[in-house]
Amino acid sequence: MNRQKNWERLRQEKFDICIIGAGASGAGAALDAVLRGYSVALIDRSDFAGETSSRSTKLIHGGVRYLEQAIKKLDLAQLRQVRHGLAERRTVIRNAPHLAHPLAILTPVFSWFEGMYMTVGLTLYDFIAGHDAFPKGSWLNRAQALEKSPKLTPQMHSAVLYYDGQFNDARYALALAHSADEAGAAVANYAAVTDFSREKGQLKTATVKDQLTGETVTIRASVFLNCTGPYADSIRLLANPELSPRIRPSKGVHIVLPRETLQSDYAILIPKTTDGRVVFAIPFGDKVFVGTTDNDYSDLAKEPVLESDEVDYLLETVRPYLAKAPVRADVQSGFGGIRPLIVSSRADTKTLLRDHEIEQDEESGLLSLLGGKWTTYRLMAQDAIDRVGEVLKKKTVPGRTETHYLIGGEGYRFEDWETLHRQYNLPAEVCQQLMKTYGSRAGQVAELTVSQPELAQKLTDQQPYIRAEVIYQVREEMAVTLRDVLARRWRLELADWQLTTQITPQVADLMAAELNWSDAYRQEQVQNYHRLLTSFAKQAGLPAERSTIAVAN
Ligand SMILES: Cc1cc2nc3c(=O)[nH]c(=O)nc-3n(C[C@H](O)[C@H](O)[C@H](O)COP(=O)(O)OP(=O)(O)OC[C@H]3O[C@@H](n4cnc5c(N)ncnc54)[C@H](O)[C@@H]3O)c2cc1C
């Protein structure tokens, strides 16, 4: 992906569709549209998945809790959502097997009755999923459960096992955007829509500001598709100030604990919290993510960071399920996102459906893809582009994303790490990490170490990241800020604020050389990022050593 080249295309071409927002919804829609033969522009004011789509629980699921609600309320629409989610699990994994895989999840229960209740529910869940590649669940006695997850509390009666999907959300969105770019879309990050021009009320152009240089371009398109998730109302109102808001933003956070908290590849589902929700504790790399919460959120200009009382709530929630309860000092980082729930008359956001809707504003012609969840991004994109097709009245081939491999997905075999190991003489753990991150493109990263052997060096002993990756991410994956590399192309910022701070100066050196940063600019980037991470630790109320990270830069 070449940002400069794409920026020039945005200036010069007229597009069938300009998609605003490159999270799950927008990046998914761009790939769907370009594969049908439309000319497509995809822009985001931040990075790809710079907002909610990099901060999810990272589950590809039908939703066990939604199934319970669907049955209790005899809600067929909710049941359909569960079915769609379950059906999509296999497609999400099939198309990018390096970024998504089945995850075993244990639900510890404290009585026979509770175990029976969960077993019936999860058997139904498996039944709705039908015959897919996912293993089926079972009811385990206490000894069996402890064998799989030794840190669970011995106080439990038993545990119910089931399977869902887990994925690397930010890299999945990046793979969608990258795949759309390779198929011919003009894709650019840090490109914010600031205004529209109209002819007879209908949108004709969008004014787009380069967030890095301040330069503006005017994008011409036949249709503008708003995929800005929780921020959708700002684009809707920019297009037509008469519209009423439709989004009810809801904040959800996670805390991050060391892997030893579970010491297992099995996740835990906590079926009922004090406020009637579910919480997951999920192994992710060498950490455990615990979340999430669900609270109304109004200040959309502010990043939804983890706050001190949310740390208490999540620690309190996992405590009864573990033999040794984690404490505040164990928390290594955290992250928060905003759900793009669609407004309903109901009072409580927990009862809002994570369903999606495609809204067409007759006055301005703006189409908006509202709501939804990561799991069903592909169906949402397909629906949105079907609607765009009706507006454009341009005949194309039907959507083809169901069987389209994403970048790195085609020809992926994890075992190929051994070939990399032999061919490039890189450590085994490095090659395995390259395969899981770049899929069948891992060889392109390794190849960089041939002409510049110093790029084979790791950035830290604690993680298998090598210098060549930063170069690849800048050249091929449009990384332009430190956070692009450390939070999204790698997931280190989510997992460990201290280690992120430690390796930031080295990442900055590599990026500065590639992107021609001046010394002053490089230093400013490092300092701003350190300040940001320090403020995260402070707001989460973490112990002093996590918030006063003094590193020479
Ligand atoms: C805590 C939490 C956990 C979740 N867990 C799961 C889960 O496990 N599984 C699941 O299926 N779903 C989950 N979800 C839901 C899922 O993450 C979201 O539904 C999905 O990521 C929304 O994607 P989106 O593209 O609509 O929005 P976003 O990812 O927020 O993307 C919108 C984009 O629009 C851009 N934008 C905004 N304004 C402009 C502008 N003026 N110009 C250009 N670009 C602009 C933003 O920069 C942003 O990148 C979770 C959500 C939360 C909050």
GROMACS .gro file of C-alpha atoms and ligand atoms in nm, residues 20-26 43-47 49-53 55-61 167 191-193 227-231 234-235 250 252-254 292 337-340 371-375, ligand 1:
model
  102
   20ILE     CA    1  -1.553   0.687   0.492
   21GLY     CA    2  -1.402   0.494   0.784
   22ALA     CA    3  -1.167   0.193   0.761
   23GLY     CA    4  -1.259  -0.020   1.060
   24ALA     CA    5  -1.428  -0.359   1.020
   25SER     CA    6  -1.729  -0.208   0.840
   26GLY     CA    7  -1.548   0.023   0.598
   43ILE     CA    8  -1.024   0.667   0.373
   44ASP     CA    9  -0.989   0.693   0.750
   45ARG     CA   10  -0.908   0.993   0.964
   46SER     CA   11  -0.695   0.770   1.186
   47ASP     CA   12  -0.519   0.440   1.108
   49ALA     CA   13  -0.890  -0.003   1.274
   50GLY     CA   14  -0.759   0.295   1.468
   51GLU     CA   15  -1.075   0.302   1.681
   52THR     CA   16  -1.321   0.031   1.795
   53SER     CA   17  -1.210  -0.235   1.548
   55ARG     CA   18  -1.014  -0.274   2.071
   56SER     CA   19  -1.269  -0.555   2.067
   57THR     CA   20  -1.265  -0.873   2.279
   58LYS     CA   21  -1.134  -1.043   1.963
   59LEU     CA   22  -1.401  -1.312   1.954
   60ILE     CA   23  -1.573  -1.433   1.639
   61HIS     CA   24  -1.892  -1.561   1.787
  167PHE     CA   25  -0.883  -1.334   1.595
  191ALA     CA   26  -0.742   1.119   0.573
  192ALA     CA   27  -1.037   1.287   0.747
  193VAL     CA   28  -1.361   1.397   0.583
  227CYS     CA   29  -1.878   0.349   0.782
  228THR     CA   30  -1.761   0.552   1.080
  229GLY     CA   31  -1.904   0.321   1.348
  230PRO     CA   32  -1.957   0.510   1.675
  231TYR     CA   33  -1.883   0.838   1.493
  234SER     CA   34  -2.102   1.328   1.285
  235ILE     CA   35  -2.083   1.230   0.916
  250SER     CA   36  -2.137   0.238   2.472
  252GLY     CA   37  -1.631  -0.136   2.692
  253VAL     CA   38  -1.287  -0.190   2.851
  254HIS     CA   39  -1.045  -0.477   2.913
  292THR     CA   40  -1.563  -0.629   2.891
  337GLY     CA   41  -1.350   0.082   2.275
  338ILE     CA   42  -1.687   0.228   2.185
  339ARG     CA   43  -1.968   0.007   2.058
  340PRO     CA   44  -2.165   0.162   1.773
  371GLY     CA   45  -2.430  -0.081   1.413
  372GLY     CA   46  -2.326  -0.447   1.376
  373LYS     CA   47  -2.034  -0.638   1.523
  374TRP     CA   48  -1.695  -0.759   1.403
  375THR     CA   49  -1.811  -1.118   1.355
  554LIG     C1   50  -1.515  -0.343   2.410
  554LIG     C2   51  -1.570  -0.402   2.285
  554LIG     C3   52  -1.559  -0.538   2.261
  554LIG     C4   53  -1.610  -0.593   2.144
  554LIG     N1   54  -1.591  -0.725   2.121
  554LIG     C5   55  -1.638  -0.781   2.009
  554LIG     C6   56  -1.612  -0.917   1.983
  554LIG     O1   57  -1.545  -0.987   2.058
  554LIG     N2   58  -1.664  -0.968   1.869
  554LIG     C7   59  -1.738  -0.894   1.782
  554LIG     O2   60  -1.786  -0.949   1.683
  554LIG     N3   61  -1.759  -0.763   1.802
  554LIG     C8   62  -1.710  -0.704   1.911
  554LIG     N4   63  -1.728  -0.571   1.935
  554LIG     C9   64  -1.797  -0.491   1.833
  554LIG    C10   65  -1.701  -0.453   1.720
  554LIG     O3   66  -1.573  -0.426   1.768
  554LIG    C11   67  -1.755  -0.330   1.647
  554LIG     O4   68  -1.888  -0.353   1.610
  554LIG    C12   69  -1.675  -0.300   1.521
  554LIG     O5   70  -1.537  -0.298   1.546
  554LIG    C13   71  -1.719  -0.164   1.466
  554LIG     O6   72  -1.647  -0.140   1.348
  554LIG     P1   73  -1.673  -0.009   1.264
  554LIG     O7   74  -1.588  -0.019   1.144
  554LIG     O8   75  -1.819   0.008   1.242
  554LIG     O9   76  -1.627   0.111   1.360
  554LIG     P2   77  -1.477   0.160   1.392
  554LIG    O10   78  -1.385   0.047   1.407
  554LIG    O11   79  -1.485   0.253   1.507
  554LIG    O12   80  -1.436   0.237   1.263
  554LIG    C14   81  -1.485   0.364   1.232
  554LIG    C15   82  -1.373   0.442   1.166
  554LIG    O13   83  -1.424   0.566   1.116
  554LIG    C16   84  -1.318   0.659   1.121
  554LIG     N5   85  -1.372   0.794   1.111
  554LIG    C17   86  -1.449   0.860   1.201
  554LIG     N6   87  -1.475   0.985   1.155
  554LIG    C18   88  -1.414   0.998   1.034
  554LIG    C19   89  -1.402   1.104   0.940
  554LIG     N7   90  -1.457   1.223   0.961
  554LIG     N8   91  -1.331   1.084   0.827
  554LIG    C20   92  -1.272   0.964   0.804
  554LIG     N9   93  -1.279   0.861   0.892
  554LIG    C21   94  -1.348   0.876   1.005
  554LIG    C22   95  -1.253   0.629   1.255
  554LIG    O14   96  -1.121   0.679   1.259
  554LIG    C23   97  -1.261   0.478   1.263
  554LIG    O15   98  -1.141   0.414   1.224
  554LIG    C24   99  -1.677  -0.511   2.050
  554LIG    C25  100  -1.689  -0.375   2.073
  554LIG    C26  101  -1.634  -0.320   2.189
  554LIG    C27  102  -1.643  -0.173   2.212
   0.00000   0.00000   0.00000
